[in-house]
Short mmCIF file of C-alpha atoms (C1' of nucleotides) in Angstrom, two decimals:
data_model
loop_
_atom_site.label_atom_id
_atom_site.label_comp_id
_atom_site.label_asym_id
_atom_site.label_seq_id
_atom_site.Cartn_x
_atom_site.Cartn_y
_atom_site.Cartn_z
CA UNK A 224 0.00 0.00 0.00
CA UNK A 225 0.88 3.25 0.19
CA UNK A 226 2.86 4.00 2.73
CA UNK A 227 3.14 6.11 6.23
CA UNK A 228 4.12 8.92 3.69
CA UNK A 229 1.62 8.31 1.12
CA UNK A 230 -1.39 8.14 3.14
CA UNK A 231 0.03 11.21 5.62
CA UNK A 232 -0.24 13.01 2.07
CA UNK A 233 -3.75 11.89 1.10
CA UNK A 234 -5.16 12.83 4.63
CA UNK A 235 -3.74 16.28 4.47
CA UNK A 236 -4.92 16.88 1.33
CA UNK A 237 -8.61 15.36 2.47
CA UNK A 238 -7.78 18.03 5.66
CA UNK A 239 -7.77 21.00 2.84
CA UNK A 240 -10.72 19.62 0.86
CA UNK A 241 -13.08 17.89 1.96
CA UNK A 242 -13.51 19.06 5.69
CA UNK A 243 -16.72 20.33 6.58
CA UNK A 244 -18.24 18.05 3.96
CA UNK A 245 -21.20 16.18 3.84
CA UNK A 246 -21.97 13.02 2.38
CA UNK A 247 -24.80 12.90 0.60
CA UNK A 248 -24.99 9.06 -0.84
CA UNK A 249 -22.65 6.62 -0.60
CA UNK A 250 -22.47 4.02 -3.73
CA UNK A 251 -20.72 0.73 -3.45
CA UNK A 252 -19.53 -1.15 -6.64
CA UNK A 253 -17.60 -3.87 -4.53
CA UNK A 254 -19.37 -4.76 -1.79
CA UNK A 255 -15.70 -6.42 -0.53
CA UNK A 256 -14.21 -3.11 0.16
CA UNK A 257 -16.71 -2.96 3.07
CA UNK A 258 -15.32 -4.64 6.08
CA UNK A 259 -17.03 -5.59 8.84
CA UNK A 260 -18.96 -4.87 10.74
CA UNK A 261 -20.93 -3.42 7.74
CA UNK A 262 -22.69 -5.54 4.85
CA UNK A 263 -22.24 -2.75 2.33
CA UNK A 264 -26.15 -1.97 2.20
CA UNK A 265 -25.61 -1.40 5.66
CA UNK A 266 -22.89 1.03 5.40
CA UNK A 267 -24.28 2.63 2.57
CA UNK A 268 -27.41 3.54 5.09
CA UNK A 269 -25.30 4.52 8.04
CA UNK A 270 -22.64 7.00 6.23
CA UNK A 271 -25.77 8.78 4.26
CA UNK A 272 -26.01 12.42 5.57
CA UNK A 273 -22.91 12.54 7.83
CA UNK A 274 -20.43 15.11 7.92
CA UNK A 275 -17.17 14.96 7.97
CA UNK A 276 -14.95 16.99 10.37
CA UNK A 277 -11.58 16.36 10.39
CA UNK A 278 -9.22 13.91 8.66
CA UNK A 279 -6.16 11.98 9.38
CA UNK A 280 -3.83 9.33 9.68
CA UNK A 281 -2.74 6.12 11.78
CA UNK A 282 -0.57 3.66 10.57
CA UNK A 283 -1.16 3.17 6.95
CA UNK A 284 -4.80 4.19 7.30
CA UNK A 285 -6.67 6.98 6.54
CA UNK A 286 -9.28 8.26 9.21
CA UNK A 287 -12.11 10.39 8.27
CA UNK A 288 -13.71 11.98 11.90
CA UNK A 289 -17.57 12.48 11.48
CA UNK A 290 -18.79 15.30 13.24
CA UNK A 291 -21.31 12.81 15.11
CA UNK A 292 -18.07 10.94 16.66
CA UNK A 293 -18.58 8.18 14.40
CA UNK A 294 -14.94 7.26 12.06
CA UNK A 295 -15.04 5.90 9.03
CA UNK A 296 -11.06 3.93 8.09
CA UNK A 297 -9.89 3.43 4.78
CA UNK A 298 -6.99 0.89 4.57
CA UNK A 299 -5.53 1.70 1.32
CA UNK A 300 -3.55 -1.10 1.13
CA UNK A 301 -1.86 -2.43 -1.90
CA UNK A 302 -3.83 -0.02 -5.11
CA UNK A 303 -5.84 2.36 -3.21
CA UNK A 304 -6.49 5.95 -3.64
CA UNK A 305 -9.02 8.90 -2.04
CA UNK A 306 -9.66 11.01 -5.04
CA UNK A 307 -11.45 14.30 -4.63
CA UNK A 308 -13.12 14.38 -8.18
CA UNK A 309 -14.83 18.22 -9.38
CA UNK A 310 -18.40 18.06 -10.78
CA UNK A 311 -17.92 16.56 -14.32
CA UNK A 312 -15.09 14.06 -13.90
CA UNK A 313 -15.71 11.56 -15.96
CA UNK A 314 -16.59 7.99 -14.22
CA UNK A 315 -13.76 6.30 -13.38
CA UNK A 316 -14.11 2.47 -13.60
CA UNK A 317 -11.94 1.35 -10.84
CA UNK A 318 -13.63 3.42 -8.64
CA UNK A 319 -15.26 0.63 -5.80
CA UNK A 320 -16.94 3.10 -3.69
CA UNK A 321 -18.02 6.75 -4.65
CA UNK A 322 -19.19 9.27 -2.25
CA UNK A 323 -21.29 12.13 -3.49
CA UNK A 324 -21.03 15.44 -1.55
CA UNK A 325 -23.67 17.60 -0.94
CA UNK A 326 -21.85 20.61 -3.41
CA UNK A 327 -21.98 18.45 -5.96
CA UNK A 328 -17.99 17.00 -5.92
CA UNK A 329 -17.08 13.40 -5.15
CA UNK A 330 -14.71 11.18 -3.37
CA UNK A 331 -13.63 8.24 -4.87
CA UNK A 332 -12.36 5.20 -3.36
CA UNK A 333 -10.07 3.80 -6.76
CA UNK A 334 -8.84 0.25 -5.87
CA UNK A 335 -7.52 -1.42 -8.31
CA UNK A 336 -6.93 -4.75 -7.27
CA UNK A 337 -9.24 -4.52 -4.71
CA UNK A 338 -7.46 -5.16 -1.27
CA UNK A 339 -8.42 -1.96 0.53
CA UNK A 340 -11.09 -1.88 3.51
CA UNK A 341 -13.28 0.60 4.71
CA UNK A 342 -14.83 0.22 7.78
CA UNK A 343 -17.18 2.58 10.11
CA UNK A 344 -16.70 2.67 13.44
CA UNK A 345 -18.04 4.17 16.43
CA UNK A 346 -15.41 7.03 18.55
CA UNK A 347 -13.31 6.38 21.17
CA UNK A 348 -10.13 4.26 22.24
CA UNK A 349 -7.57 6.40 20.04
CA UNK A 350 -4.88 7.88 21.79
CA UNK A 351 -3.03 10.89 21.24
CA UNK A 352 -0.11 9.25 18.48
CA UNK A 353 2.17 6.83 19.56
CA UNK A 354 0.00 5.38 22.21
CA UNK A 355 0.07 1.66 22.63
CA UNK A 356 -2.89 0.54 24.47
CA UNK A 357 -5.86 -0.17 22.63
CA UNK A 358 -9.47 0.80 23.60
CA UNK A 359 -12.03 -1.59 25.10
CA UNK A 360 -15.01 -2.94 23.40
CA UNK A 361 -18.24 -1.43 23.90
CA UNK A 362 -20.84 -4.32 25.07
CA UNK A 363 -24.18 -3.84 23.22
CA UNK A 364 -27.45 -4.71 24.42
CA UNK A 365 -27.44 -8.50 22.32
CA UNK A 366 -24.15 -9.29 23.38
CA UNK A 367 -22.74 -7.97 20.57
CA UNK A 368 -19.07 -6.54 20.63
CA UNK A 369 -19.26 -3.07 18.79
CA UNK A 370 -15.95 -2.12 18.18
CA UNK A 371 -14.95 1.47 18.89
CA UNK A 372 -12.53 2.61 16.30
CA UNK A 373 -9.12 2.62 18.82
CA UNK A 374 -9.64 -1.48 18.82
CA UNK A 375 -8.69 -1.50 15.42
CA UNK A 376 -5.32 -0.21 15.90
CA UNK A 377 -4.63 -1.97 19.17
CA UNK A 378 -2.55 -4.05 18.00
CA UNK A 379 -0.13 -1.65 16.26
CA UNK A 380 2.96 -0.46 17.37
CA UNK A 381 4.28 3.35 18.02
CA UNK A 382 4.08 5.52 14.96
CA UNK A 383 7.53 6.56 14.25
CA UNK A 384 7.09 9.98 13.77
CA UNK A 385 5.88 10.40 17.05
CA UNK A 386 7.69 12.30 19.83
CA UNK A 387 7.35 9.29 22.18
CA UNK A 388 9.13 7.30 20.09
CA UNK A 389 12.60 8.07 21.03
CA UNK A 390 15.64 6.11 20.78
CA UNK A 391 15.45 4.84 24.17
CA UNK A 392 11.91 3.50 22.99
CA UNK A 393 12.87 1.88 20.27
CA UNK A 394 16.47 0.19 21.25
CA UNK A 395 14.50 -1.14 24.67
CA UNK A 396 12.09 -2.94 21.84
CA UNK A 397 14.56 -4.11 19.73
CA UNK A 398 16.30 -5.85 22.46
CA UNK A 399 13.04 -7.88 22.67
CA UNK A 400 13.20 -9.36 19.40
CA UNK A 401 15.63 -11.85 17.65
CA UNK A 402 14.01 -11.44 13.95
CA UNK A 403 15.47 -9.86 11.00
CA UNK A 404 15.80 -6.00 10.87
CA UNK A 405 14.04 -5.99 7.53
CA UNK A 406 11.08 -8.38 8.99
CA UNK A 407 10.62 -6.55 11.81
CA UNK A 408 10.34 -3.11 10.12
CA UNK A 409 7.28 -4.10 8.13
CA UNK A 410 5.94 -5.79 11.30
CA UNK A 411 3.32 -3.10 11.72
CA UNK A 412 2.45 -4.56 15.72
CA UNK A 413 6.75 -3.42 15.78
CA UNK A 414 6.59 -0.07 14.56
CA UNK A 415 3.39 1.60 12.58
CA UNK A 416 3.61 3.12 9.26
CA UNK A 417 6.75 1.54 7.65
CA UNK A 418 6.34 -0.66 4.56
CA UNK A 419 8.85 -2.05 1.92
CA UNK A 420 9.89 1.01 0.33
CA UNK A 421 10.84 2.91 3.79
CA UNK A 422 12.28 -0.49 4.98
CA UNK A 423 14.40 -0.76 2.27
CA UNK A 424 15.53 3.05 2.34
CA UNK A 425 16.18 3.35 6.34
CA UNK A 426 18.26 0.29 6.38
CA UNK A 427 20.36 1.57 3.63
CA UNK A 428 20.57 5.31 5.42
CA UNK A 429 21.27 3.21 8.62
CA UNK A 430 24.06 1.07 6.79
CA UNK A 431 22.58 -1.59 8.26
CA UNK A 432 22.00 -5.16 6.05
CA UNK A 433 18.65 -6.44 6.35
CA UNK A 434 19.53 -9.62 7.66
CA UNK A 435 21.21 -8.39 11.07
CA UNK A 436 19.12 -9.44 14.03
CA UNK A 437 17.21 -6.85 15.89
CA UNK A 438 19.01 -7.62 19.13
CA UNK A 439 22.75 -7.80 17.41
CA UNK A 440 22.42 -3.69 17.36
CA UNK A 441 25.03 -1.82 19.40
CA UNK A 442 23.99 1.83 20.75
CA UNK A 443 25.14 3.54 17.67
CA UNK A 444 23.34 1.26 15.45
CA UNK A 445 20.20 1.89 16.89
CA UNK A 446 20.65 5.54 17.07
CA UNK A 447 21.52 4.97 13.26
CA UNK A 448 18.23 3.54 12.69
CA UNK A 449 16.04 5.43 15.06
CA UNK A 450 17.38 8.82 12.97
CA UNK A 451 17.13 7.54 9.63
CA UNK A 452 13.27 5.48 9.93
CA UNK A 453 12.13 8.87 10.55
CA UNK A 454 14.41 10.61 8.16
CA UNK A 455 13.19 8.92 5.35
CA UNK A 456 9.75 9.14 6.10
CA UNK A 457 9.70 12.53 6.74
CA UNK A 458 11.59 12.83 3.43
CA UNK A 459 8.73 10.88 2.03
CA UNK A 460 6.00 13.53 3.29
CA UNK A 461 7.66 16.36 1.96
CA UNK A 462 7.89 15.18 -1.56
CA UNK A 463 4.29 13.81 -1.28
CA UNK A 464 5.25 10.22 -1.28
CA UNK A 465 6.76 7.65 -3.63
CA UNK A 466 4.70 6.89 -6.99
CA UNK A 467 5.40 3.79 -9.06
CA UNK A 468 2.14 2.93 -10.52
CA UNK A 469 -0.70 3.45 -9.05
CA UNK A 470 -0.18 5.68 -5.54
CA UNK A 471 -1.25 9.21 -6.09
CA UNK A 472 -2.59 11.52 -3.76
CA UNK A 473 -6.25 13.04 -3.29
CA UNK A 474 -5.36 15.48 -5.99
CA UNK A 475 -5.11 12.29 -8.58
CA UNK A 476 -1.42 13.50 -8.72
CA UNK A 477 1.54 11.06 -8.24
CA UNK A 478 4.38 11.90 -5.56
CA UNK A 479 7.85 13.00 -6.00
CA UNK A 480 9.89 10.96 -4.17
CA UNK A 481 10.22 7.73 -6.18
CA UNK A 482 13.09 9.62 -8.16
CA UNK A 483 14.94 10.56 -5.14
CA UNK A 484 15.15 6.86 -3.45
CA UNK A 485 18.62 5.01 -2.54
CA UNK A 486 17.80 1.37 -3.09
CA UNK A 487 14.61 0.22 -4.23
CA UNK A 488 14.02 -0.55 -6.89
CA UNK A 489 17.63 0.40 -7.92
CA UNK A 490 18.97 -3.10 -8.48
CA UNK A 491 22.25 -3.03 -10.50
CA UNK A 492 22.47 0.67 -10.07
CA UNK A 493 25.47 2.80 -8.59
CA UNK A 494 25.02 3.02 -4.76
CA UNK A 495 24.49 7.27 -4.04
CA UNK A 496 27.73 6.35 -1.15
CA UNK A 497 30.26 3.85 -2.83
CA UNK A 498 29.24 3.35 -6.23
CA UNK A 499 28.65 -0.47 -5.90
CA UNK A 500 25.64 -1.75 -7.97
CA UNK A 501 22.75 -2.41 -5.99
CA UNK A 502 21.61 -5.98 -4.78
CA UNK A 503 18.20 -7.25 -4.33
CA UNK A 504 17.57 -10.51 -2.41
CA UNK A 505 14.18 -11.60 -1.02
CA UNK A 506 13.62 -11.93 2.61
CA UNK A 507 10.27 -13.07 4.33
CA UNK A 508 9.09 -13.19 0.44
CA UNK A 509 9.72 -9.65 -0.21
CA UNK A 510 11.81 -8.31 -2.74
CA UNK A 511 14.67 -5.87 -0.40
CA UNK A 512 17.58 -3.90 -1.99
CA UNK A 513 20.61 -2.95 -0.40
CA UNK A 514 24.44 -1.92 -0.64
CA UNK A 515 26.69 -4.69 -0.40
CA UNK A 516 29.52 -2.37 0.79
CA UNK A 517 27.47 -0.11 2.68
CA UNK A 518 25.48 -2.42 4.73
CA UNK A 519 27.64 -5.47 5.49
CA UNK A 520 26.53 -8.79 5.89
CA UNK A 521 25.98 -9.91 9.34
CA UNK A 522 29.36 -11.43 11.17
CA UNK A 523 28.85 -14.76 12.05
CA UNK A 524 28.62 -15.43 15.60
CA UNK A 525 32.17 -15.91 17.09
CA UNK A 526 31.02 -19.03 18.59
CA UNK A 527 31.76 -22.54 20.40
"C1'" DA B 1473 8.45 -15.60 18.45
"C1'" DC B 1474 9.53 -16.63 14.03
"C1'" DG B 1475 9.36 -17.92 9.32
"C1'" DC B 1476 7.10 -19.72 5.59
"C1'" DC B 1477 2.87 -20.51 2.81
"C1'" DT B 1478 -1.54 -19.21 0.71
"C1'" DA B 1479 -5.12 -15.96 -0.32
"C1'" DC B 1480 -7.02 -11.81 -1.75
"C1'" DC B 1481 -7.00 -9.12 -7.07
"C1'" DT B 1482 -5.54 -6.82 -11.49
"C1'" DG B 1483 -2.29 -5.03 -14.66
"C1'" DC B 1484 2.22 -4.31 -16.29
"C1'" DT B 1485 6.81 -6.13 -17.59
"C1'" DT B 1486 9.88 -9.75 -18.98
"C1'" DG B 1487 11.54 -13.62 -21.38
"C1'" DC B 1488 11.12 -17.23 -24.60
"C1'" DT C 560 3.77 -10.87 -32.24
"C1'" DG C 561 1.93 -13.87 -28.62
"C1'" DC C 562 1.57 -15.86 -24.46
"C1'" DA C 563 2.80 -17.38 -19.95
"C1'" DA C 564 5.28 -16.48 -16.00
"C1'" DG C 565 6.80 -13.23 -12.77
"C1'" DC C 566 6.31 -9.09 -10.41
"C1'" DA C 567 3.97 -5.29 -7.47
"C1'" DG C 568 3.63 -0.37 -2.29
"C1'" DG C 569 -0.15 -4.88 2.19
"C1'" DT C 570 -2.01 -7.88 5.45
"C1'" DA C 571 -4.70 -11.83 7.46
"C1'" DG C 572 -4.82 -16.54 8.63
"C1'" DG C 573 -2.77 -21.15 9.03
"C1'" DC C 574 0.94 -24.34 10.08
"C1'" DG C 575 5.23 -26.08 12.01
#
DNA sequence: ACGCCTACCTGCTTGC
DNA sequence: TGCAAGCAGGTAGGCG
């Protein structure tokens, strides 16, 4: 999916437009998309007439605050996009849900290879960012468990960009964990936000190879890694996120920051540092590039 | 905890 | 040119 820095974009451009809207009709071309609790007829009857107040972003998903409490979540996963289309856009076929605003514009959930969810929760359970704690289920008179939107991120890890998550923070988790660096980086329960791209590109910032072990870090290393997770991610943000095919943000526009990546995607090419071509290997069945030089291999341990 | 597999989908690129 | 295989930013669930 996009990414922490793809979806940060998307919200804030949702923040500029389409705050303050309301939503007159929802339609739903792939019922899918809707994830519980919702059937999509459902959904489509709850979200008609609510307006929205303020969007934004945890993890890799994109939050849209009614003004009656109530959040909808749009996972964009692998293909998706929130387009804010002007009266007279022509249809767009890979559109899966379409929400018509009262003025007249609409925003388009575009998926497509259809992976993304949206959901509709009720408030509650979210904690200022970074938190870790997740929010307790609302009982219901059947005995049903209503989930209150902070349940769905419960089991997500602090959001890097966070001012709780300090180095401290992150080399007490590490210590925790024996898995691979890469691995653990798109373990979104690990940290929140980070996906291949950004795994990929902090590692190689870091000079760290994506097959150390999370607790084979020394202080530096960690510090290394701490400074550059964010560093690239803010990076990311700033240029509006990395486009390849399909990310773009709510203006339909792609980001700029493919062009300006280190690694990925950049197998065989000149490393930016030392001018060694590129390697990509797969680990945990997802293509990672690195440095050879830059990043060296982990030492084996000096052992019995 | 960890790693590996399969599934969910469609479209683009690559190689024969 | 044609066609099949391989690849893709993500994640959930299952198994060992």
């Amino acid at each position: 999916m996009p990414e922490l820095p793809e979806v940060e974009t998307v919200a804030r451009d949702l923040q500029r437009w389409v705050a303050g809207a309301t939503i007159r009709e929802a339609t739903v071309h792939w019922d899918r998309t809707i994830r519980h609790p919702q059937p999509a007829e459902q959904f489509v009857a709850e979200i008609a007439g609510a307006t929205i107040r303020r969007i934004d972003r945890r993890a890799k998903t994109v939050l849209l605050h009614m003004v009656d409490g109530r959040v909808m979540t749009v996972a964009l996963r692998m293909t998706g996009a929130l387009i804010v289309a002007e009266p007279g856009t022509p249809p767009d076929p890979y559109a899966r849900v379409v929400f018509a605003l009262a003025d007249g514009r609409e925003l388009r959930y575009r998926d497509t290879r259809k992976f993304g969810r949206i959901g509709l929760w009720p408030g509650g359970g979210l904690r200022s960012v970074g938190a870790g704690r997740g929010a307790r289920s609302r009982k219901v008179a059947e005995g049903v468990r209503q989930y209150r939107v902070g349940e769905v991120f419960s089991g997500h890890g602090p959001e890097p960009l966070a001012r709780r998550f300090t180095v401290r923070r992150l080399a007490e988790r590490l210590s925790r964990r024996s898995a691979k660096l890469k691995a653990l980086l798109l373990d979104q329960g690990f940290i929140a936000g980070v996906g291949n791209i950004y795994a990929d590109e902090a590692l190689w910032r870091a000079r760290l190879h994506p097959l150390r072990t999370a607790d084979s870090l020394n202080e530096a290393e960690i510090k290394r890694l701490h400074r550059s997770v964010r560093q690239v991610l803010r990076q990311g943000i700033a240029n509006r996120g990395s486009s390849f095919s399909d990310y773009v943000g709510a203006d339909g526009e792609p980001g700029e920051n493919a062009e300006r990546l280190a690694v990925y995607r950049r197998t065989d090419q000149p490393c930016y540092r030392c001018g060694r071509p590129i390697r990509r290997i797969v680990v945990g069945q997802r293509s990672t590039h690195f440095c050879p030089r830059c990043q060296p291999e982990p030492v084996a341990s000096v052992e019995p």
